[in-house]
Structures are given as C-alpha cells and as structure tokens.
Tab-separated table of C-alpha atoms and ligand atoms in Angstrom:
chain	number	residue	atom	x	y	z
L	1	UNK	CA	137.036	2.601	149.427
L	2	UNK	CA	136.185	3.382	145.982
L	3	UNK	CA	134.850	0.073	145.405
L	4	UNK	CA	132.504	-0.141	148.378
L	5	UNK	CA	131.078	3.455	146.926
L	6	UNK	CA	130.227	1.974	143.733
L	7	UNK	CA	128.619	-1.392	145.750
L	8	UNK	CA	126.362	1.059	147.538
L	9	UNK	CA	126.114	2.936	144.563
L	10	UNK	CA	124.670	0.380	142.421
L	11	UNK	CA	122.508	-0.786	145.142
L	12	UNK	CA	121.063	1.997	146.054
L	13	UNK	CA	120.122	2.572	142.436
L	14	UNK	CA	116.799	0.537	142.697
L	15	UNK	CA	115.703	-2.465	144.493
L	16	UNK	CA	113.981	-4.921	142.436
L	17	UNK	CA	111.545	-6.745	144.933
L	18	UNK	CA	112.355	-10.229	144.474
L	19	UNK	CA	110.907	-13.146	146.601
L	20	UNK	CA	107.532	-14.980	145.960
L	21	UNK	CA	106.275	-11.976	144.271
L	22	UNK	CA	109.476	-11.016	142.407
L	23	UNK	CA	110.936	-12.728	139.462
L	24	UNK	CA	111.838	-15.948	138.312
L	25	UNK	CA	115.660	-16.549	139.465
L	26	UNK	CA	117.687	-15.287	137.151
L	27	UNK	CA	119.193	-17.713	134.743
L	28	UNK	CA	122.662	-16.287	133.774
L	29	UNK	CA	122.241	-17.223	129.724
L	30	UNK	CA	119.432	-14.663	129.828
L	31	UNK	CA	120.825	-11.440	131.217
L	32	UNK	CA	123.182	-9.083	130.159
L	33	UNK	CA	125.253	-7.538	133.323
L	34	UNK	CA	128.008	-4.762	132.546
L	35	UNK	CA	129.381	-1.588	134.396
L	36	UNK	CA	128.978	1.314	131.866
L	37	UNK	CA	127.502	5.040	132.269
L	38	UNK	CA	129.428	5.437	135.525
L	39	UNK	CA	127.020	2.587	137.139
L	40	UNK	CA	126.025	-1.382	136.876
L	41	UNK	CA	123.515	-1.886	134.269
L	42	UNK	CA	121.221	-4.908	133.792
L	43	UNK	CA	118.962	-6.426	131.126
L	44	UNK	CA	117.141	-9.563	132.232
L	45	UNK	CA	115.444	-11.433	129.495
L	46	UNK	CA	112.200	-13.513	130.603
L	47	UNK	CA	111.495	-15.419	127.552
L	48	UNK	CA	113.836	-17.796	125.843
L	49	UNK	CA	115.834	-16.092	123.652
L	50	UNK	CA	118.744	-16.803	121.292
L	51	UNK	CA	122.190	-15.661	123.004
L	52	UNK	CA	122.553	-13.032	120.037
L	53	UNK	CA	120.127	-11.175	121.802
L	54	UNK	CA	121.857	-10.379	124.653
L	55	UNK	CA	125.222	-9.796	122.461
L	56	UNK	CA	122.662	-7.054	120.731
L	57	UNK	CA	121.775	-5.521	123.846
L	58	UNK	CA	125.306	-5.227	125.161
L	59	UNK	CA	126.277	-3.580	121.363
L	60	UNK	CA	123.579	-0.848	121.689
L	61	UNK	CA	124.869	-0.236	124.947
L	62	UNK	CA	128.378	0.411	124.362
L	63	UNK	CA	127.651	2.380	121.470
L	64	UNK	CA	125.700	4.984	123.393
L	65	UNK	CA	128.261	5.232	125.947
L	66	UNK	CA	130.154	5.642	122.861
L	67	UNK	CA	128.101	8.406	121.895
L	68	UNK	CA	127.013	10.458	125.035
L	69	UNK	CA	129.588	9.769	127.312
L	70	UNK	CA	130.707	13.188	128.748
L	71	UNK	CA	134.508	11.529	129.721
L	72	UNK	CA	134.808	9.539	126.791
L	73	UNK	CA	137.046	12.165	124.845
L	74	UNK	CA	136.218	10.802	121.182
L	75	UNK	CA	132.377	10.438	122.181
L	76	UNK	CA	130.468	12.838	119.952
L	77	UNK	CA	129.077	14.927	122.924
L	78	UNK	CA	132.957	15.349	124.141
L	79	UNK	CA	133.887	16.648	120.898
L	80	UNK	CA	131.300	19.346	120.971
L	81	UNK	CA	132.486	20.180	123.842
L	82	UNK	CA	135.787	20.403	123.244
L	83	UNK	CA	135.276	22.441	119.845
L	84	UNK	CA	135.793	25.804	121.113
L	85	UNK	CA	132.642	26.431	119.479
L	86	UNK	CA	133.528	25.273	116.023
L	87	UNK	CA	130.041	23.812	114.443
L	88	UNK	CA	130.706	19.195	115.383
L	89	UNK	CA	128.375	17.427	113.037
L	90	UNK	CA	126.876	14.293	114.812
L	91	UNK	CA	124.497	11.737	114.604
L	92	UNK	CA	120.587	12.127	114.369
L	93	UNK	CA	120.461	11.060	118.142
L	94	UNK	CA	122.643	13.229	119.403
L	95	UNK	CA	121.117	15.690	117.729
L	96	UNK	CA	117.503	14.195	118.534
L	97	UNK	CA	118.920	13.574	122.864
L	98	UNK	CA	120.575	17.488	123.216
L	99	UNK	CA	116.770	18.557	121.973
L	100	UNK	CA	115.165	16.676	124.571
L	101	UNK	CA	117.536	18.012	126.847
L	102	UNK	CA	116.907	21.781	125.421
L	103	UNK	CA	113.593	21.176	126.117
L	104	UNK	CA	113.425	20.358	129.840
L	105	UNK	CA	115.722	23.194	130.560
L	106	UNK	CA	112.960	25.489	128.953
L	107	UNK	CA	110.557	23.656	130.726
L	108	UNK	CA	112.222	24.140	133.869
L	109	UNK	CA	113.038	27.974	133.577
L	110	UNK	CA	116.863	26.728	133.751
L	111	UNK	CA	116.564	25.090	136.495
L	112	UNK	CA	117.717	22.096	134.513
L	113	UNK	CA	119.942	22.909	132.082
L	114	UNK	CA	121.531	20.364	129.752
L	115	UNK	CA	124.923	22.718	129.513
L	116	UNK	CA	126.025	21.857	133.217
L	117	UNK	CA	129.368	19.705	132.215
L	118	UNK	CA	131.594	22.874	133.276
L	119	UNK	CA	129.990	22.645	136.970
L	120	UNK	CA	130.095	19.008	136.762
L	121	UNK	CA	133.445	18.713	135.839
L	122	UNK	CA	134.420	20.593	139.181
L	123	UNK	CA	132.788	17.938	141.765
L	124	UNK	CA	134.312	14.092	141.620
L	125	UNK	CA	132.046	12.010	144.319
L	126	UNK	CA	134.267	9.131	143.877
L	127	UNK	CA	136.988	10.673	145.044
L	128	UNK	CA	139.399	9.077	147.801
L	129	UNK	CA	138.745	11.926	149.769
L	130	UNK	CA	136.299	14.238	148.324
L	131	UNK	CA	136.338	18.044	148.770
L	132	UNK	CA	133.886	20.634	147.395
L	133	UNK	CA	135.345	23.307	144.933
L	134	UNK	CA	135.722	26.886	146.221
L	135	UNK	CA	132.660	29.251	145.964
L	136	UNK	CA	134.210	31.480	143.468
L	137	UNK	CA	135.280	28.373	141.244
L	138	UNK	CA	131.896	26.946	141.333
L	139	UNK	CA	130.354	30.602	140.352
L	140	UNK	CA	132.558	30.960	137.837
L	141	UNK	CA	131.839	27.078	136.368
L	142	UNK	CA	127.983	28.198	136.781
L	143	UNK	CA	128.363	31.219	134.329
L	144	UNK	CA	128.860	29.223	131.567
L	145	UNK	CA	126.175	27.293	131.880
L	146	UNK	CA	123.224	28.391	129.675
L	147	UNK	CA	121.506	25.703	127.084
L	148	UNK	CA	121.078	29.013	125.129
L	149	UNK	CA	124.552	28.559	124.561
L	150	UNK	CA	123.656	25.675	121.968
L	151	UNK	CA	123.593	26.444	118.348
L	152	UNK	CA	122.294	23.315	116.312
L	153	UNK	CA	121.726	23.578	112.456
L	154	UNK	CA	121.083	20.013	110.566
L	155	UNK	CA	123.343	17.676	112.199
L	156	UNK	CA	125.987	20.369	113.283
L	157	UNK	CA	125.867	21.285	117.044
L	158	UNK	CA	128.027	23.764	117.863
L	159	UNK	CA	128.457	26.297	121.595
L	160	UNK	CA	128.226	29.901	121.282
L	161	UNK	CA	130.037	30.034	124.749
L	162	UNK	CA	133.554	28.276	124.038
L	163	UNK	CA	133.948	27.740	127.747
L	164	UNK	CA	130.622	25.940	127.670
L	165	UNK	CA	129.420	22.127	128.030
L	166	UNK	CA	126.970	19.428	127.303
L	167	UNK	CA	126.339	17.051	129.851
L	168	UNK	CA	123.788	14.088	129.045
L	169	UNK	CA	123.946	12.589	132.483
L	170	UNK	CA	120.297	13.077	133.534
L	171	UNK	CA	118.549	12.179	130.311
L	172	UNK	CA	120.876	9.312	128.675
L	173	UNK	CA	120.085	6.208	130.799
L	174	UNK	CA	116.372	6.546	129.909
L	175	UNK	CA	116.528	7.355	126.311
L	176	UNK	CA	118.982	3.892	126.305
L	177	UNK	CA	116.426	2.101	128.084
L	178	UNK	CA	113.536	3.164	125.378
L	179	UNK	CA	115.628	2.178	122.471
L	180	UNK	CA	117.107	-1.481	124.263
L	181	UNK	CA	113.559	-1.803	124.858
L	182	UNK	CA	112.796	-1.008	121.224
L	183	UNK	CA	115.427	-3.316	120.077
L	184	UNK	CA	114.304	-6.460	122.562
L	185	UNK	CA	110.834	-5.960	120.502
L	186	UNK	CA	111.768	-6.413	117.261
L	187	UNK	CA	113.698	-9.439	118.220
L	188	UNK	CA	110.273	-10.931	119.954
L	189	UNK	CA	111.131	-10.446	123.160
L	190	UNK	CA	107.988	-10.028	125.186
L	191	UNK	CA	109.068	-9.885	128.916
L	192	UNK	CA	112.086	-8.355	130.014
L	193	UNK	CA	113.717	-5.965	132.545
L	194	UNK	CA	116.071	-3.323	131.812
L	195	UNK	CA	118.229	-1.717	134.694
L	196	UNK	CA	120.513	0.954	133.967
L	197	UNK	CA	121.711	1.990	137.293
L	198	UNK	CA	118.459	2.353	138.993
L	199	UNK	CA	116.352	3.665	135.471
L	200	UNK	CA	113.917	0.659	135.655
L	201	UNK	CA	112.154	0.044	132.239
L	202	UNK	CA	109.608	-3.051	132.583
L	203	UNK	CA	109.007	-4.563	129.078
L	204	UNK	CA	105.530	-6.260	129.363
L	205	UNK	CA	104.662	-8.187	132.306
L	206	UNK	CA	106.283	-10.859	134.170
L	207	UNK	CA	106.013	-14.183	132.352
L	208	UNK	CA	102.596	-15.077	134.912
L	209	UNK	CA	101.286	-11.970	133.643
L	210	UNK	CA	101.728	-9.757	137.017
L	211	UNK	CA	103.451	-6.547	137.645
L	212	UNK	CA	106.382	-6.086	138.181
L	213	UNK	CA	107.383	-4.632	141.885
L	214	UNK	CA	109.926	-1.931	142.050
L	215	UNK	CA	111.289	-1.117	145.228
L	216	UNK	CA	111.876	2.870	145.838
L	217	UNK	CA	114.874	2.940	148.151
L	218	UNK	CA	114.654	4.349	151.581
L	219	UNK	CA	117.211	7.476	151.426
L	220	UNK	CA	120.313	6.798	153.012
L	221	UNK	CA	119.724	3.358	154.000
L	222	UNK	CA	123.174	1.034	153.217
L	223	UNK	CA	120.777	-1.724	154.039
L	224	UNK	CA	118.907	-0.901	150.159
L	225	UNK	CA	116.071	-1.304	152.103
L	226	UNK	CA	113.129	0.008	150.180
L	227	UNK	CA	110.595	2.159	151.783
L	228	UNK	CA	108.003	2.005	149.421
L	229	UNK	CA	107.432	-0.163	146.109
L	230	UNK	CA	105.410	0.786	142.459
L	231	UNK	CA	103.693	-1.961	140.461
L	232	UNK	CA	104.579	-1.536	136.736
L	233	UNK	CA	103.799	-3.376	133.291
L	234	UNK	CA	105.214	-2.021	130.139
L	235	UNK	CA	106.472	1.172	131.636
L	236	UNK	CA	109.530	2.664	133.378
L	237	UNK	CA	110.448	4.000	136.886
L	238	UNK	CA	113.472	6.038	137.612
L	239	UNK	CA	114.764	8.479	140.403
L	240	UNK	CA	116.643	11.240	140.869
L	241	UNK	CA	117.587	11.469	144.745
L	242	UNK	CA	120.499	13.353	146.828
L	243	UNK	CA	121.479	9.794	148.240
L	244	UNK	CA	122.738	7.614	145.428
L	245	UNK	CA	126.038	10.193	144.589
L	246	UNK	CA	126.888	12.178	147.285
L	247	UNK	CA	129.942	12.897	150.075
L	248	UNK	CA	129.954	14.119	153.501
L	249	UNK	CA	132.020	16.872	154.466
L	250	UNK	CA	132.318	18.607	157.458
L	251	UNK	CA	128.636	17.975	158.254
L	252	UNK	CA	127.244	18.772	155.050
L	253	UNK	CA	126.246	16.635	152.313
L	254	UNK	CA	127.202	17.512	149.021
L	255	UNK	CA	125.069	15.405	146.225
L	256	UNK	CA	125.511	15.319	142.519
L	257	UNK	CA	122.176	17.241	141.336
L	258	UNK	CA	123.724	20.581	140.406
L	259	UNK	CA	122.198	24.259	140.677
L	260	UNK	CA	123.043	26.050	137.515
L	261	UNK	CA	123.035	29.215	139.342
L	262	UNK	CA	125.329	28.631	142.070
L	263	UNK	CA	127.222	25.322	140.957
L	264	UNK	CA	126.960	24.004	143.968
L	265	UNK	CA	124.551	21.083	144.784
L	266	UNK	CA	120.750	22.216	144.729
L	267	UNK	CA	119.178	23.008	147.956
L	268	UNK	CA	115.843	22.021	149.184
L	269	UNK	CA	113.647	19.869	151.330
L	270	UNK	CA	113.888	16.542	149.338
L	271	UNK	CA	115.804	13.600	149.736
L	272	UNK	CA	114.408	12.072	146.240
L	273	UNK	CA	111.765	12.047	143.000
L	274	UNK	CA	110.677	8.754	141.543
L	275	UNK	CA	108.392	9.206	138.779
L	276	UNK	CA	106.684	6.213	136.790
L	277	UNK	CA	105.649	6.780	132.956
L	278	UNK	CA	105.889	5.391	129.720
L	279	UNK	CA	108.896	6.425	128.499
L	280	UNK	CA	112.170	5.868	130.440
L	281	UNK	CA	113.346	9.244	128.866
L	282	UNK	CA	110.426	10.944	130.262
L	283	UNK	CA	111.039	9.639	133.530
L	284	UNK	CA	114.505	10.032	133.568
L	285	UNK	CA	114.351	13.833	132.541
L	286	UNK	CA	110.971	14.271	134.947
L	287	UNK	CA	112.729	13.167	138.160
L	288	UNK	CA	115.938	15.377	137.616
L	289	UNK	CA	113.625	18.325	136.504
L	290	UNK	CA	111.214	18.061	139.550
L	291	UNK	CA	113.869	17.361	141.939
L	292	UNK	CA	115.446	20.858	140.951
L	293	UNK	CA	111.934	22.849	140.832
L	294	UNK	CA	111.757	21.184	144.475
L	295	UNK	CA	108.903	19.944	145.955
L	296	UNK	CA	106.132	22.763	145.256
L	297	UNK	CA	106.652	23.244	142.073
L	298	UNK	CA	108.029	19.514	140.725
L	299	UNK	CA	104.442	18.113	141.994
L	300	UNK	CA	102.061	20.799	140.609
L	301	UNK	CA	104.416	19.969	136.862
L	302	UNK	CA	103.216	16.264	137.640
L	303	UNK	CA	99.725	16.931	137.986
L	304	UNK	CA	99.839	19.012	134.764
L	305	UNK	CA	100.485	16.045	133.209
L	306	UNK	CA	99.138	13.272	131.595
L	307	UNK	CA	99.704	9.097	132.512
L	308	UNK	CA	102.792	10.582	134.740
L	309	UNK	CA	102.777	9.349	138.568
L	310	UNK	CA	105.577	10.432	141.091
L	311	UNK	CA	106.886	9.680	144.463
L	312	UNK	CA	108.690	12.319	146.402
L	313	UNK	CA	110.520	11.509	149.897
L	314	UNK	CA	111.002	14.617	151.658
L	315	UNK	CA	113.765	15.102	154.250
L	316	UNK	CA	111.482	14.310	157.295
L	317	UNK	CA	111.061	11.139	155.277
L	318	UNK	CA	107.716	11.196	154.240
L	319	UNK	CA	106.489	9.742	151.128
L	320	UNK	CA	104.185	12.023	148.804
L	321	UNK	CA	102.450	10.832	146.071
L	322	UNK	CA	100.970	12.259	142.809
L	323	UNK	CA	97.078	13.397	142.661
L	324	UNK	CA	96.837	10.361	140.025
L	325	UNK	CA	98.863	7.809	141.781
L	326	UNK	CA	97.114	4.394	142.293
L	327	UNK	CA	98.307	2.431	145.413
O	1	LIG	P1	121.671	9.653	137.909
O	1	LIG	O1	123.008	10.258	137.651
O	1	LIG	O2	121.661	8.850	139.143
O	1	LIG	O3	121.093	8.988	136.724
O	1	LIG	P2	119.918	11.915	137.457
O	1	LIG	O4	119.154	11.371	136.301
O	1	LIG	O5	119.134	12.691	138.440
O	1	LIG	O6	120.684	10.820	138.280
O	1	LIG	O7	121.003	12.840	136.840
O	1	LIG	C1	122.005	13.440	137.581
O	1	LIG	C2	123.065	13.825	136.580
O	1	LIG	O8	122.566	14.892	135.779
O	1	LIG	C3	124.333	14.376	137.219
O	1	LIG	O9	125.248	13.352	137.491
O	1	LIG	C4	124.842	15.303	136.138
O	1	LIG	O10	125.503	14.578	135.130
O	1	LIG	C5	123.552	15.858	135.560
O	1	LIG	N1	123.082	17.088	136.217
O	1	LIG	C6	123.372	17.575	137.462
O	1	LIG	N2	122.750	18.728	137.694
O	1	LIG	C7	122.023	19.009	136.568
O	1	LIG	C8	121.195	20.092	136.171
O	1	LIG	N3	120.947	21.148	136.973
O	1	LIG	N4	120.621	20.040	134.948
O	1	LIG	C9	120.859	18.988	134.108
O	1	LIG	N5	121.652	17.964	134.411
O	1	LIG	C10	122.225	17.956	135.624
O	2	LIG	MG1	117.446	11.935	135.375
C-alpha cells in the first residue's frame, strides 16, 4: 500500500516526454537516481562526464536533506524548531532559504507562510489508513503559525512563538535544483536534467540543441498521462497541485497544500499551478504561492511579473495559461 503511493507519487511528479522527441536513453553511468526529500529524485547527465560528477551531485544532495529536512531531528531547520525559542545559529543557507521563504509569505499576505510545520505535522498522507485531524486540533496547530514568529540576527534564527515551526517543504527542492545546477557548471557540464520529485530544472538544451519537453500531468490520472507539455532550455518547471499528496476520505479529498488559517487543506477551484522560470526556487515558491492565492489572484501575481509563465488546471479541467505564455 504504502509503496504503490510513493510509485504514483513519484510518477505523478512530472512526466518527462520521452520518445523521438525526448531524450537520448538514459545510460545508467550518467545519472544519479536516489529517494530523498520524501520523493525520487533524478539528475541525468547528457554529456560525458567523469563518474565523480555524479558522486558530487548525490553529496550536495544529501547534505541539504541534511540541512532542511523538517523530520531529520539533527537537521539545522529541526533544531530551530525544536529550540523552544532559544536563538540556533546555522549556516548562511539556511539563513539565506528561511528569507526566501519570509519573503513569499509577505508576498502572499500569509497565505503562504514558511512557519506551517505545526499544521503539517498533524496530516501524514502516507498513512496506512489516513484520517484528517479534528477541527479544533487543526485550529489550534494553525495559531501558531505566523512567519512573524521568526527572529533571525547574523546566523542565529530563533522563534518568538516556542510552539512554532519552520517547514521548507515548498521552497527546498528548487533552491537544490539551482545550486546542483550550479555545481554541474563548474564541473563543465553543459546538458543535463535535474528531477527532484517533479521540480524539473533543464540545464542547457538537449545535446541536438532542442528543448526539452516537459509533460504537465493530467490531475488525477494513475495513467501519468500528461495533459499538456512546456518546451524549456536552461530553465525550470515545477508544480504545486492537490493530486500528487493527497487521501480520500469519506468523499472528500484532503491534499497536502495547507491553509494557515484553518490548518486544514486550502480550498479552491484548482486542481494544480505549473509555472516555468529561471530559477527552480522561483518556480518552486511561485506555484505553492499561486496555488494558495487561488486562481484570481495567483494569475494576476504572474502577469505582474517578469520572464515568469504559468499553467493552471482548474477543477473542470481546463488548462489556463499566462498572458506571456508562448505555445
Ligand atoms: P511538493 O511537496 O510536491 O514539492 P509544493 O512545493 O507545493 O509541493 O509544497 C508543498 C509543501 O509545502 C507541503 O508538503 C508542506 O511541506 C509545505 N506547505 C503546505 N502548505 C503550506 C503553506 N500554506 N505555506 C508554505 N508551505 C506550505
Ligand atoms: Mg513549491
């Protein structure tokens, strides 16, 4: 049971369109598979590269999980958490990710809000069998959820609210894709993929010099059958949708995007956000952000901005794009 959850899980992640348009086959020497962030991660190497390379990848990998993992209890965001609001001093990335996350939660009004772990920590979707906490335990989860709550001088992050909690999950698998992208660079690496659980970062082009083709999943589908696909070169695509961590219960679906104000799962008319940018962070932090403004608001914050596209799939199932989006 568990296991077929995390097979649909991971493939309903993101489909990368292979076939006569897709990618060379994969030769094993030149990607690096794992399971870590709660999901299956990929980083497929196009050129010829020395096997070191791929060692490199899989060390900056499991030294972020190291780092930002919410259930790793020595991980630097757990001990913040679990400081009772004694000042943690941590590394410049922490530091540098829970800023990023500040940010979006301003940006969002709250809506987003980096401080969700106490909600979180109430819902397990991988559960045998899966049940929704009580209203009144969710409320009470939700009122100590405020990034206002976070208190950072130098290096030293510290929680006014003792009861409070940092929670990386919707930013961390893009800022790890910018910096294993970073990392593939300085080796020489010119064409690769990175996959980290459905946050797609495309360095370059494929080796012919074409786009890549990512697949955007059609919601709900076992099959992974996409519904729509994005062409990409040297930038990212990740989504945020109710689909990829979710259980049924009594009729209702219960999904893992949280509303801080109710801490319960957040309501509205989409099924998911893709958005396609530069930066995997940006992308990563968009889709989660817009998928909680909902559909009104999340597109007018896309058209704000610039060299950001988006794809939202409403529940009816109908694909919207950004003003900017090129087909
Ligand atoms: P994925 O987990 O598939 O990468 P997202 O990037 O959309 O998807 O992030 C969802 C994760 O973000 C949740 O699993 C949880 O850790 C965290 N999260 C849930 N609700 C919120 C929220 N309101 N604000 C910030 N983070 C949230
Ligand atoms: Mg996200």
């Amino acid at each position: 049971m568990k296991y077929k959850k995390f097979t649909a899980l991971a493939t309903a992640a993101m489909l990368l369109m292979t076939g006569c348009s897709g990618l060379p086959k994969e030769r094993d020497s030149q990607t690096y598979t794992d399971t870590l962030f709660d999901t299956v991660i990929s980083v497929q190497i196009l050129d010829s590269v020395d096997e070191d390379v791929l060692k490199g990848c899989e060390t900056l990998c499991k030294k972020y999980d190291a780092m930002f993992s919410r259930t790793n209890e020595d991980s630097e965001i757990s001990r913040i958490n679990s400081a009772g609001g004694v000042p943690v001093e941590v590394s410049d990335e922490t530091v540098k990710l829970i800023k990023k996350g500040i940010y979006y939660s301003e940006l969002s009004g709250g809506a987003f809000d980096i401080t969700i772990a106490p909600v979180v920590n109430l819902w397990d979707f991988q559960a045998e069998d899966p049940v929704p906490p009580s209203p009144e335990d969710a409320a009470a989860a939700a009122g100590h959820v405020n990034y206002k709550n976070i208190v950072i001088s130098d290096n030293k992050v510290s929680l006014s609210d003792p009861e409070a909690g940092i929670d990386l999950g919707a930013i961390a698998k893009g800022y790890i894709a910018d910096r294993l992208k970073d990392y593939l660079e300085k080796q020489g690496v010119k064409h690769a993929l990175i996959n980290l659980g459905g946050n797609v970062l495309a360095l370059g082009t494929k080796l012919d010099g074409s786009d890549y083709n990512i697949g955007i999943q059609k919601p709900f589908d076992e099959s992974g059958n996409p519904v729509t696909s994005v062409r990409i070169s040297d930038q990212s695509v990740v989504t945020s949708g109710i689909y990829q961590r979710y259980f049924k219960k009594d009729g209702t679906i219960y999904h893992h995007i949280l509303d801080p104000a109710t801490g319960y799962p957040c309501k509205n008319n989409l099924y998911s956000v893709t958005i396609i940018t530069d930066s995997s962070l940006t992308a990563d932090a968009l889709s989660t952000t817009c998928f909680l403004l909902g559909y009104d608001r999340g597109m007018k914050l896309i058209d704000q901005l610039d060299n950001v596209d988006a794809v939202f799939i409403t529940d009816d199932n109908e694909i919207h794009y950004s003003s900017n989006f090129q087909k």
